[in-house]
């Protein structure tokens, strides 16, 4: 699958309402909405290695101005780097 872009650089975020649901990630990827990717799917990033999707994809189409057809997904490393 071709993606719009990705970058390696992690972070950590909790929910603004203070609930326990939290996501820790090592990379971020911007994929087309029609790819229908879901939490738990695995991806390979060239030069960076194998990752698994953590958390739910965030759709950039949920706004009143335009629909770019992209989802933002957080990725957690699951193997050694290339």
Tab-separated table of N, CA and C in Angstrom, residues 9 14 16 20 27 33-34 54 65 68 79-80:
chain	number	residue	atom	x	y	z
A	9	UNK	N	9.423	8.936	15.236
A	9	UNK	CA	9.503	9.872	16.351
A	9	UNK	C	8.296	9.598	17.213
A	14	UNK	N	-2.462	10.647	26.636
A	14	UNK	CA	-3.627	10.109	27.320
A	14	UNK	C	-4.858	10.817	26.803
A	16	UNK	N	-7.992	13.372	27.073
A	16	UNK	CA	-8.201	14.636	27.788
A	16	UNK	C	-9.173	14.519	28.956
A	20	UNK	N	-8.060	6.058	31.639
A	20	UNK	CA	-6.833	5.273	31.592
A	20	UNK	C	-6.336	5.017	30.173
A	27	UNK	N	6.255	5.848	15.859
A	27	UNK	CA	6.200	6.460	14.529
A	27	UNK	C	4.756	6.844	14.217
A	33	UNK	N	-7.688	6.824	3.391
A	33	UNK	CA	-8.868	6.336	4.098
A	33	UNK	C	-9.322	4.989	3.557
A	34	UNK	N	-9.279	4.813	2.248
A	34	UNK	CA	-9.765	3.572	1.647
A	34	UNK	C	-8.894	2.356	1.957
A	54	UNK	N	-1.222	1.073	16.815
A	54	UNK	CA	-1.751	1.162	18.177
A	54	UNK	C	-2.774	2.290	18.218
A	65	UNK	N	-14.459	21.627	6.341
A	65	UNK	CA	-13.850	22.368	5.240
A	65	UNK	C	-13.489	21.508	4.040
A	68	UNK	N	-9.454	15.325	2.874
A	68	UNK	CA	-8.248	14.933	2.149
A	68	UNK	C	-8.127	13.434	1.889
A	79	UNK	N	9.890	-5.038	16.096
A	79	UNK	CA	11.026	-5.855	15.691
A	79	UNK	C	12.280	-5.015	15.631
A	80	UNK	N	13.332	-5.646	15.189
A	80	UNK	CA	14.599	-4.938	15.039
A	80	UNK	C	14.535	-4.025	13.832
